[in-house]
Coordinates of C-alpha atoms in Angstrom, one line a residue:
M1 CA 0.0 0.0 0.0
T2 CA 1.4 3.4 -1.0
Q3 CA 1.9 5.9 1.7
K4 CA -0.6 8.8 1.8
Q5 CA 0.4 12.3 0.9
T6 CA -0.2 14.7 3.8
V7 CA -1.8 18.0 3.0
V8 CA -2.3 20.9 5.4
I9 CA -4.9 23.5 4.4
I10 CA -4.8 26.9 6.2
G11 CA -8.3 28.4 6.3
G12 CA -11.9 27.0 6.3
G13 CA -13.4 29.5 3.8
P14 CA -14.5 28.8 0.3
A15 CA -11.0 28.2 -1.1
G16 CA -9.8 26.0 1.8
L17 CA -12.9 23.8 2.0
T18 CA -13.0 23.5 -1.8
A19 CA -9.4 22.2 -1.7
A20 CA -10.2 19.8 1.1
W21 CA -13.2 18.3 -0.7
E22 CA -11.5 18.2 -4.1
L23 CA -8.7 16.1 -2.5
M24 CA -11.1 13.8 -0.6
K25 CA -14.0 13.2 -3.0
D26 CA -14.2 10.0 -5.1
G27 CA -12.1 7.9 -2.7
G28 CA -9.3 10.5 -2.2
A29 CA -9.0 9.4 1.5
D30 CA -6.9 6.4 0.2
A31 CA -4.3 8.8 -1.3
Y32 CA -4.4 11.9 0.9
D33 CA -4.3 12.7 4.6
V34 CA -5.9 16.2 4.8
T35 CA -6.0 18.6 7.7
V36 CA -7.9 22.0 7.7
L37 CA -6.8 24.6 10.2
E38 CA -9.5 27.3 10.8
A39 CA -8.6 30.2 13.1
T40 CA -12.3 30.7 14.2
R41 CA -15.1 28.4 15.0
E42 CA -17.1 29.3 11.9
F43 CA -16.8 28.1 8.2
G44 CA -17.1 30.1 5.0
G45 CA -14.8 33.1 5.8
I46 CA -16.7 36.2 4.6
S47 CA -19.2 33.8 2.9
R48 CA -20.4 32.7 6.3
T49 CA -24.0 33.4 7.6
V50 CA -24.4 35.1 11.0
K51 CA -27.3 33.9 13.1
H52 CA -29.0 36.5 15.5
N53 CA -32.3 36.0 17.4
G54 CA -33.8 33.7 14.7
N55 CA -32.7 36.0 11.8
R56 CA -29.7 35.3 9.5
M57 CA -27.3 37.8 8.0
D58 CA -25.2 37.3 4.9
I59 CA -21.9 39.1 5.2
G60 CA -21.5 41.0 2.0
G61 CA -24.2 39.3 -0.1
H62 CA -23.3 36.2 -2.1
R63 CA -24.9 35.4 -5.4
F64 CA -24.2 31.8 -6.5
F65 CA -23.6 32.4 -10.2
S66 CA -20.5 31.5 -12.2
K67 CA -19.4 31.3 -15.8
D68 CA -17.3 28.2 -14.8
D69 CA -19.5 25.1 -15.3
R70 CA -17.4 23.1 -12.9
I71 CA -18.4 25.5 -10.1
M72 CA -22.1 25.5 -10.9
Q73 CA -22.1 21.7 -10.9
W74 CA -20.1 21.6 -7.6
W75 CA -22.7 23.8 -5.9
R76 CA -25.7 21.8 -7.1
D77 CA -23.9 18.6 -6.1
T78 CA -23.6 20.1 -2.6
L79 CA -27.2 21.5 -2.3
P80 CA -29.7 20.3 -4.9
L81 CA -31.8 22.9 -6.8
Q82 CA -35.4 23.5 -5.6
G83 CA -38.2 21.4 -7.2
A84 CA -41.1 23.3 -5.7
P85 CA -41.7 27.1 -5.1
S86 CA -40.2 28.8 -2.1
Y87 CA -42.6 30.4 0.5
D88 CA -42.6 33.9 -1.1
D89 CA -42.8 32.7 -4.8
R90 CA -45.7 30.4 -3.9
K91 CA -47.5 33.2 -2.0
L92 CA -46.9 35.9 -4.7
G93 CA -47.3 33.7 -7.8
R94 CA -43.8 34.4 -9.0
H95 CA -42.3 32.0 -11.5
H96 CA -38.9 30.2 -11.6
D97 CA -38.0 27.2 -13.7
L98 CA -38.0 24.4 -11.1
E99 CA -35.8 21.3 -11.0
P100 CA -37.7 18.1 -11.8
G101 CA -37.5 15.9 -8.7
G102 CA -35.8 18.6 -6.7
P103 CA -36.5 19.2 -3.0
D104 CA -39.4 21.4 -1.7
P105 CA -37.8 24.3 0.3
E106 CA -41.0 24.3 2.5
T107 CA -40.3 20.8 3.8
C108 CA -36.5 20.3 3.1
D109 CA -33.6 22.4 4.4
E110 CA -30.8 21.2 2.2
V111 CA -31.8 23.1 -0.9
M112 CA -30.6 25.7 -3.3
L113 CA -33.1 28.4 -4.3
K114 CA -33.4 30.2 -7.6
R115 CA -33.7 33.9 -7.0
H116 CA -34.4 37.0 -9.1
R117 CA -31.7 39.6 -8.9
V118 CA -32.9 43.2 -8.4
S119 CA -30.3 45.8 -7.4
R120 CA -30.5 49.6 -7.7
I121 CA -28.5 52.7 -7.0
Y122 CA -29.6 55.3 -4.6
W123 CA -28.4 58.8 -5.5
N124 CA -29.9 62.2 -4.7
R125 CA -33.1 60.6 -3.3
H126 CA -33.7 58.8 -6.6
F127 CA -33.3 55.2 -7.6
F128 CA -31.3 54.2 -10.7
D129 CA -30.8 50.9 -12.4
Y130 CA -27.7 48.9 -11.2
P131 CA -25.5 48.7 -13.2
I132 CA -26.3 52.2 -14.5
S133 CA -28.3 52.1 -17.7
L134 CA -30.0 54.5 -20.0
S135 CA -33.5 53.4 -19.2
P136 CA -36.5 55.8 -19.2
N137 CA -36.4 55.7 -15.4
T138 CA -32.7 56.8 -15.4
L139 CA -33.3 59.6 -17.9
K140 CA -36.4 60.8 -15.9
A141 CA -34.4 60.8 -12.6
M142 CA -31.5 62.6 -14.1
G143 CA -33.5 65.2 -16.0
P144 CA -32.8 66.5 -19.5
K145 CA -29.9 68.7 -18.7
L146 CA -27.9 66.0 -16.8
T147 CA -28.8 63.4 -19.5
L148 CA -27.4 65.6 -22.3
E149 CA -24.2 66.3 -20.3
A150 CA -23.8 62.6 -19.6
G151 CA -24.5 61.7 -23.2
F152 CA -22.0 64.1 -24.7
S153 CA -19.4 63.2 -22.1
Y154 CA -19.8 59.5 -23.0
L155 CA -19.4 60.3 -26.7
K156 CA -16.2 62.2 -25.9
S157 CA -14.9 59.2 -24.0
M158 CA -15.4 56.9 -27.0
V159 CA -13.2 59.2 -29.2
H160 CA -10.7 60.4 -26.7
K161 CA -9.3 57.4 -24.7
L162 CA -7.2 58.0 -21.5
P163 CA -4.3 55.8 -20.6
E164 CA -5.6 53.1 -18.3
D165 CA -2.9 53.5 -15.6
N166 CA -5.4 54.1 -12.8
L167 CA -9.0 53.3 -11.9
E168 CA -10.3 56.8 -12.6
N169 CA -9.3 56.6 -16.3
F170 CA -10.6 53.1 -16.5
Y171 CA -14.1 54.2 -15.5
I172 CA -14.0 57.4 -17.6
N173 CA -13.1 55.4 -20.7
R174 CA -16.2 53.2 -20.2
F175 CA -18.8 55.6 -18.9
G176 CA -17.6 59.2 -19.7
R177 CA -16.5 61.8 -17.1
K178 CA -20.0 62.9 -16.1
L179 CA -21.4 59.5 -15.2
Y180 CA -18.0 58.7 -13.6
S181 CA -18.2 61.8 -11.3
M182 CA -21.8 61.1 -10.4
F183 CA -21.8 57.3 -9.8
F184 CA -18.3 56.0 -9.4
E185 CA -15.9 58.6 -8.0
G186 CA -17.5 59.2 -4.6
Y187 CA -18.6 55.6 -4.2
T188 CA -15.1 54.2 -5.0
E189 CA -13.5 56.6 -2.5
K190 CA -16.1 55.5 0.1
L191 CA -15.3 51.9 -0.6
W192 CA -11.5 52.1 -0.5
G193 CA -10.7 55.3 1.4
R194 CA -8.6 56.4 -1.6
H195 CA -9.4 58.5 -4.7
P196 CA -9.8 56.3 -7.8
S197 CA -6.8 58.1 -9.4
Q198 CA -4.6 56.4 -6.7
I199 CA -6.0 52.9 -7.3
S200 CA -4.7 50.4 -9.9
A201 CA -6.9 49.8 -12.9
D202 CA -6.5 46.1 -12.2
W203 CA -9.4 46.4 -9.7
G204 CA -11.7 47.7 -12.4
A205 CA -10.6 45.1 -14.9
Q206 CA -11.5 42.4 -12.4
R207 CA -14.8 43.7 -11.0
V208 CA -16.3 45.7 -13.8
K209 CA -14.7 43.5 -16.5
G210 CA -16.4 44.0 -19.8
L211 CA -19.1 46.3 -18.5
S212 CA -19.6 49.6 -20.3
I213 CA -22.5 51.7 -21.6
T214 CA -22.1 49.8 -24.9
E215 CA -22.6 46.4 -23.0
V216 CA -25.6 47.9 -21.0
L217 CA -27.3 49.0 -24.3
K218 CA -26.6 45.7 -26.0
N219 CA -28.0 43.8 -23.0
A220 CA -31.2 46.0 -23.0
F221 CA -31.6 45.3 -26.8
L222 CA -31.2 41.6 -26.3
K223 CA -34.0 41.6 -23.7
L224 CA -36.4 42.9 -26.4
L225 CA -35.7 39.8 -28.5
P226 CA -37.9 36.7 -28.1
K227 CA -34.9 34.4 -28.3
K228 CA -33.6 33.3 -24.9
Q229 CA -30.1 34.7 -24.4
D230 CA -27.1 32.6 -23.3
S231 CA -26.0 33.7 -19.8
S232 CA -22.4 32.9 -20.6
K233 CA -22.4 35.9 -23.0
V234 CA -23.8 38.4 -20.4
E235 CA -21.5 40.3 -18.1
T236 CA -21.6 39.0 -14.5
S237 CA -22.9 42.4 -13.3
L238 CA -25.9 42.1 -15.6
I239 CA -27.0 38.5 -14.5
E240 CA -30.6 38.7 -13.4
E241 CA -31.1 35.2 -11.8
F242 CA -28.9 33.5 -9.3
W243 CA -28.9 30.5 -7.0
Y244 CA -28.9 30.9 -3.2
P245 CA -28.9 28.4 -0.3
K246 CA -32.1 28.4 1.7
Y247 CA -30.3 29.6 4.9
G248 CA -27.6 31.7 3.2
P249 CA -24.1 31.1 1.9
G250 CA -22.8 29.8 5.3
Q251 CA -25.2 26.9 5.0
L252 CA -23.4 25.6 1.9
W253 CA -20.0 25.9 3.5
E254 CA -21.2 24.2 6.7
T255 CA -22.5 21.4 4.5
V256 CA -19.1 21.1 2.7
E257 CA -17.3 21.1 6.0
R258 CA -19.5 18.3 7.3
N259 CA -19.0 16.3 4.0
C260 CA -15.2 16.8 4.4
E261 CA -15.2 15.4 8.0
Q262 CA -17.4 12.4 6.9
A263 CA -14.8 11.7 4.2
G264 CA -12.0 11.7 6.7
V265 CA -10.6 15.3 6.7
H266 CA -9.3 16.4 10.1
V267 CA -10.8 19.8 10.8
I268 CA -9.3 21.8 13.7
T269 CA -11.0 25.0 14.8
D270 CA -9.5 27.8 16.9
A271 CA -6.3 27.0 15.1
N272 CA -4.5 30.3 14.4
V273 CA -1.3 29.7 12.3
V274 CA 1.5 31.7 13.9
Q275 CA 4.6 30.0 12.2
V276 CA 5.3 28.6 8.8
R277 CA 8.7 26.7 9.0
Q278 CA 10.8 26.4 5.8
G279 CA 13.9 24.6 4.8
N280 CA 15.6 23.6 1.5
G281 CA 13.2 25.6 -0.6
R282 CA 10.2 23.9 0.8
I283 CA 7.7 24.4 3.6
E284 CA 8.4 21.8 6.3
S285 CA 5.7 22.5 8.9
V286 CA 3.2 25.0 10.3
V287 CA 2.7 25.9 14.0
Y288 CA -0.8 26.8 15.1
E289 CA -2.0 28.3 18.4
D290 CA -5.3 27.5 20.1
C291 CA -7.4 29.9 22.1
E292 CA -5.6 29.0 25.3
G293 CA -2.2 29.8 23.8
N294 CA -1.0 26.2 23.3
R295 CA 1.1 25.6 20.2
T296 CA 1.1 22.6 18.0
E297 CA 3.4 21.8 15.0
L298 CA 2.1 20.0 12.0
K299 CA 4.4 18.6 9.3
A300 CA 3.1 17.8 5.8
D301 CA 4.1 17.1 2.2
Q302 CA 1.9 19.9 0.7
F303 CA 0.5 23.2 2.0
I304 CA -2.4 25.2 0.7
S305 CA -2.8 28.6 2.2
S306 CA -5.8 30.9 2.1
M307 CA -4.5 33.1 5.0
P308 CA -3.8 36.8 4.2
V309 CA -0.5 37.1 2.3
K310 CA 0.8 39.6 4.8
D311 CA 0.2 37.2 7.7
L312 CA 1.7 34.3 5.7
V313 CA 4.9 36.1 5.0
N314 CA 5.1 37.3 8.7
A315 CA 4.6 33.7 9.8
L316 CA 7.4 32.6 7.5
D317 CA 9.6 35.0 9.3
A318 CA 8.5 34.0 12.7
G319 CA 10.2 30.5 12.7
S320 CA 13.1 30.1 15.1
G321 CA 16.4 29.4 13.4
A322 CA 14.8 29.2 9.9
A323 CA 15.9 31.2 6.9
S324 CA 14.4 34.6 7.2
V325 CA 12.2 36.3 4.5
P326 CA 14.2 38.7 2.3
A327 CA 13.7 42.3 3.5
D328 CA 12.2 43.5 0.2
M329 CA 9.6 40.7 0.2
S330 CA 8.7 41.4 3.8
E331 CA 8.3 45.1 2.9
I332 CA 6.0 44.3 0.0
A333 CA 3.9 41.9 2.1
N334 CA 3.5 44.3 5.0
G335 CA 2.6 47.2 2.7
L336 CA -0.3 45.3 1.1
P337 CA -3.5 47.3 2.1
Y338 CA -6.9 45.9 3.1
R339 CA -10.3 47.5 3.6
D340 CA -12.3 46.3 6.6
F341 CA -16.0 46.1 6.9
V342 CA -18.9 46.5 9.3
T343 CA -22.4 45.3 8.8
V344 CA -25.2 46.7 11.0
G345 CA -28.4 44.6 10.8
L346 CA -31.6 46.3 11.7
L347 CA -34.9 44.5 12.1
V348 CA -37.7 47.0 11.3
K349 CA -41.5 46.9 11.4
H350 CA -41.9 48.2 7.9
L351 CA -40.2 50.5 5.3
K352 CA -41.1 54.0 4.5
L353 CA -39.8 53.2 0.9
R354 CA -42.7 52.1 -1.3
N355 CA -42.5 49.4 -3.9
T356 CA -43.1 51.4 -7.1
T357 CA -42.0 48.5 -9.4
D358 CA -44.2 45.9 -11.0
I359 CA -42.4 43.1 -9.1
P360 CA -44.7 41.6 -6.4
T361 CA -43.1 41.4 -2.9
L362 CA -44.1 40.3 0.6
G363 CA -45.0 42.7 3.4
N364 CA -47.8 45.0 4.3
P365 CA -47.3 47.4 2.6
P366 CA -45.2 45.4 0.1
I367 CA -41.4 46.0 0.5
V368 CA -39.1 47.1 -2.3
P369 CA -37.8 44.1 -4.4
D370 CA -34.1 44.9 -4.1
C371 CA -31.5 42.4 -2.9
W372 CA -28.9 45.3 -2.8
I373 CA -29.3 49.0 -2.9
Y374 CA -26.0 50.7 -3.7
V375 CA -25.7 54.1 -1.9
Q376 CA -23.6 56.1 -4.3
D377 CA -24.8 59.3 -2.8
P378 CA -21.7 60.9 -1.1
G379 CA -23.9 62.3 1.6
Y380 CA -24.0 59.0 3.4
K381 CA -21.3 56.8 5.0
V382 CA -23.2 53.6 4.3
G383 CA -22.1 52.0 1.1
R384 CA -24.8 49.4 0.4
L385 CA -28.0 48.1 1.9
Q386 CA -29.1 44.5 1.8
I387 CA -32.7 43.5 2.2
F388 CA -32.4 39.9 3.5
N389 CA -36.1 39.2 2.9
N390 CA -35.4 39.3 -0.8
W391 CA -32.3 37.0 -0.8
S392 CA -34.3 34.2 0.9
P393 CA -37.5 34.4 2.9
Y394 CA -36.0 31.8 5.2
L395 CA -33.3 34.2 6.4
V396 CA -36.0 36.2 8.3
K397 CA -37.9 34.7 11.3
D398 CA -41.1 36.7 10.6
V399 CA -40.8 37.5 6.8
D400 CA -44.4 38.7 6.4
D401 CA -44.4 41.4 9.1
T402 CA -40.8 42.5 9.6
V403 CA -37.9 43.6 7.3
W404 CA -34.3 42.6 8.0
I405 CA -31.9 45.1 6.6
G406 CA -28.1 45.0 6.5
L407 CA -26.1 48.3 6.2
E408 CA -22.6 47.8 4.9
Y409 CA -19.9 50.2 6.0
F410 CA -16.3 50.2 4.7
C411 CA -13.7 51.3 7.2
E412 CA -10.2 50.6 8.6
E413 CA -9.7 48.3 11.6
G414 CA -9.3 50.5 14.6
D415 CA -10.7 53.7 13.1
A416 CA -13.5 55.8 14.7
F417 CA -16.3 53.8 13.0
W418 CA -14.8 50.4 13.7
S419 CA -14.3 51.3 17.3
M420 CA -17.9 52.4 18.0
S421 CA -19.9 50.4 20.5
D422 CA -22.8 48.3 19.3
E423 CA -25.2 50.9 20.4
E424 CA -23.4 53.8 18.7
A425 CA -23.2 51.8 15.4
R426 CA -26.9 51.0 15.7
D427 CA -27.8 54.6 16.3
F428 CA -25.6 55.8 13.5
A429 CA -27.3 53.3 11.1
I430 CA -30.8 54.3 12.2
Q431 CA -30.0 58.0 11.7
E432 CA -28.7 57.3 8.1
L433 CA -31.7 55.2 7.1
T434 CA -34.1 57.9 8.5
R435 CA -32.3 60.6 6.5
M436 CA -32.5 58.5 3.4
R437 CA -36.3 58.1 4.0
V438 CA -36.0 54.3 4.1
I439 CA -37.5 54.2 7.6
N440 CA -39.5 56.7 9.7
G441 CA -37.1 56.7 12.6
P442 CA -35.9 54.8 15.7
Q443 CA -39.5 53.8 16.6
D444 CA -39.6 51.4 13.6
V445 CA -36.5 49.4 14.8
I446 CA -37.2 46.2 16.8
D447 CA -33.7 44.6 17.0
S448 CA -30.2 45.1 15.8
H449 CA -26.8 43.3 15.4
R450 CA -23.4 44.6 14.5
E451 CA -20.7 42.4 12.8
R452 CA -17.1 43.4 12.1
V453 CA -15.0 41.7 9.4
K454 CA -11.3 42.2 9.2
K455 CA -9.4 42.2 5.9
A456 CA -12.7 41.8 3.9
Y457 CA -11.3 43.5 0.8
P458 CA -7.7 43.2 -0.5
A459 CA -6.9 46.7 -1.9
Y460 CA -5.0 47.6 -5.1
F461 CA -2.7 50.4 -4.0
D462 CA 0.5 51.0 -2.0
T463 CA 2.9 48.0 -2.5
Y464 CA 0.3 46.1 -4.6
S465 CA 2.2 47.2 -7.7
H466 CA 5.0 44.9 -6.6
M467 CA 2.7 41.9 -6.1
D468 CA 4.2 40.0 -9.0
E469 CA 7.6 39.9 -7.2
L470 CA 6.0 38.5 -4.1
V471 CA 4.2 35.9 -6.1
E472 CA 7.5 34.7 -7.6
Y473 CA 9.0 34.5 -4.1
L474 CA 6.1 32.5 -2.7
D475 CA 6.0 30.2 -5.7
S476 CA 9.6 29.3 -5.1
F477 CA 8.4 27.1 -2.3
G478 CA 7.5 24.1 -4.4
N479 CA 5.0 22.7 -2.0
L480 CA 3.1 25.9 -1.1
Y481 CA -0.1 27.0 -3.0
C482 CA -1.7 30.3 -2.3
V483 CA -5.4 30.3 -3.0
G484 CA -8.5 32.4 -2.3
R485 CA -9.2 36.1 -2.0
N486 CA -6.8 36.9 0.8
G487 CA -4.4 34.1 0.0
Q488 CA -3.8 35.8 -3.4
H489 CA -4.5 39.4 -2.3
R490 CA -7.0 39.6 -5.1
Y491 CA -10.6 40.8 -4.9
N492 CA -12.0 37.5 -6.1
N493 CA -15.6 36.4 -6.1
M494 CA -16.5 33.2 -4.4
D495 CA -16.4 31.1 -7.6
H496 CA -12.9 32.5 -8.5
S497 CA -11.6 31.6 -5.0
M498 CA -13.0 28.1 -5.5
A499 CA -11.4 27.8 -8.9
T500 CA -7.9 28.7 -7.5
A501 CA -8.3 25.8 -5.0
M502 CA -9.3 23.4 -7.8
E503 CA -6.3 24.4 -9.9
A504 CA -4.0 23.9 -6.9
V505 CA -5.4 20.5 -6.1
G506 CA -5.1 19.6 -9.8
N507 CA -1.4 20.5 -9.6
I508 CA -0.9 18.4 -6.5
K509 CA -2.6 15.4 -8.1
T510 CA -0.7 15.6 -11.4
G511 CA 2.7 16.8 -10.0
K512 CA 2.6 20.0 -12.1
T513 CA 5.2 22.4 -10.9
S514 CA 4.2 25.7 -12.5
K515 CA 1.6 27.5 -10.5
K516 CA 0.7 30.0 -13.2
N517 CA -2.7 28.4 -13.6
V518 CA -3.5 28.9 -9.9
W519 CA -2.7 32.7 -10.1
S520 CA -4.3 33.3 -13.5
V521 CA -7.9 32.6 -12.4
N522 CA -9.9 35.8 -12.8
T523 CA -7.2 37.6 -14.8
E524 CA -7.7 36.2 -18.3
Q525 CA -10.3 38.2 -20.3
S526 CA -11.5 34.9 -21.8
Y527 CA -12.3 33.7 -18.3
H528 CA -14.7 36.6 -17.8
E529 CA -16.4 36.8 -21.0
S530 CA -17.2 33.3 -22.0
K531 CA -17.5 29.9 -20.5

């Protein structure tokens, strides 16, 4: 009998758990001995679901949609698609194509729902389509003067292209200077704490991808045609239907973790990796610390890391007697910036906002149909609102008579907003929602919960421009694979994080030494624009 290969995976988020399952499925337990080290007691990273007094909160909002068929199949293998209408669709007579023989979400918990995506932009007390479009509603909200300005500004941007050496120019080239100044400039600065002119265009290339006014118009025209359009040809930001676990994204990752344990994976929680020991150009072991300060060393043949690059490099330097990290690599890693994140959940009796769309919704009066509302108005600190009732009716304990809202704030760990007490954060959020005319005031609020998330968004400035040098250094350790959003310091969606793990596991199984495929997920244009 051949000896098993030992693999240590750092992190129990989407990338780490995907790697564990990819190694163990289809009898992988005969070939691999896998250990997952998770620093907390929860699974899913920022794709976890927070439970509070019978209501559930999705950290950041996670649409289950991918242009990668492997990922879509992987999700439906984990949680099967619904075969009967969900509570709200049944009550409201809303239609989705149902899966023959699929579970009924009213009687079964392990089920993936199909959901309609509705997202809008809130600006100057008006709602605009998200992504921004030239619909009659947009033109009416902007008025004739602004519409003409935006139109001529866009035409100018088509003729006069700016060098795409920063995010500001990237946006102006696609939307024109007027729309950029209205909808992108202030919001981007709110999100990152930096002006777009200081941020690498890489971020836009990754998140906005092929989206532009031209794409928006093309998509609007396709909608008028009777032929059903192929979702692989539509930009991700324009996708109008997505899958969603009955109890939020954390449910999927808790299911994957359970499947991994049943397949033989050793999962250790409260395991904070503090040292990564190296020798002879390889990683030899990791040392983790539990919540009582006890340290344990784990040796392995292969290491997959989804911990933040900054922490990984510092852990490499923390080993006693080991070769130290070169000073320039340490400087790049410690200069990598992050944006942290606070969500304030408010449970309210009803919304002051009225549903003026033709989409039927629950509530009395019916609530607005949005999953997300992007607050691109610079007069507010909140960046985005989530209405959890619309993601899944099962996230809300009393979905007919209460509305569960998440207010997302971008900040720096330790700054004034991060350091607020729970009560101060709640009062601040209530004040903003009241000013926005979303609720009447504090009298509408029944309950609240504040959740802080460190290193939610890897940022594209400061030493990020030297990231390729750090990648080369980390790849020099033949048995180390960096995966996931923080593991690669890349603003990946969940499906991209999963794909990096799949590529890494593929390399381990085949003995492939180049890791270019692991790092090139979500960088190739072909990956974005077609399946």
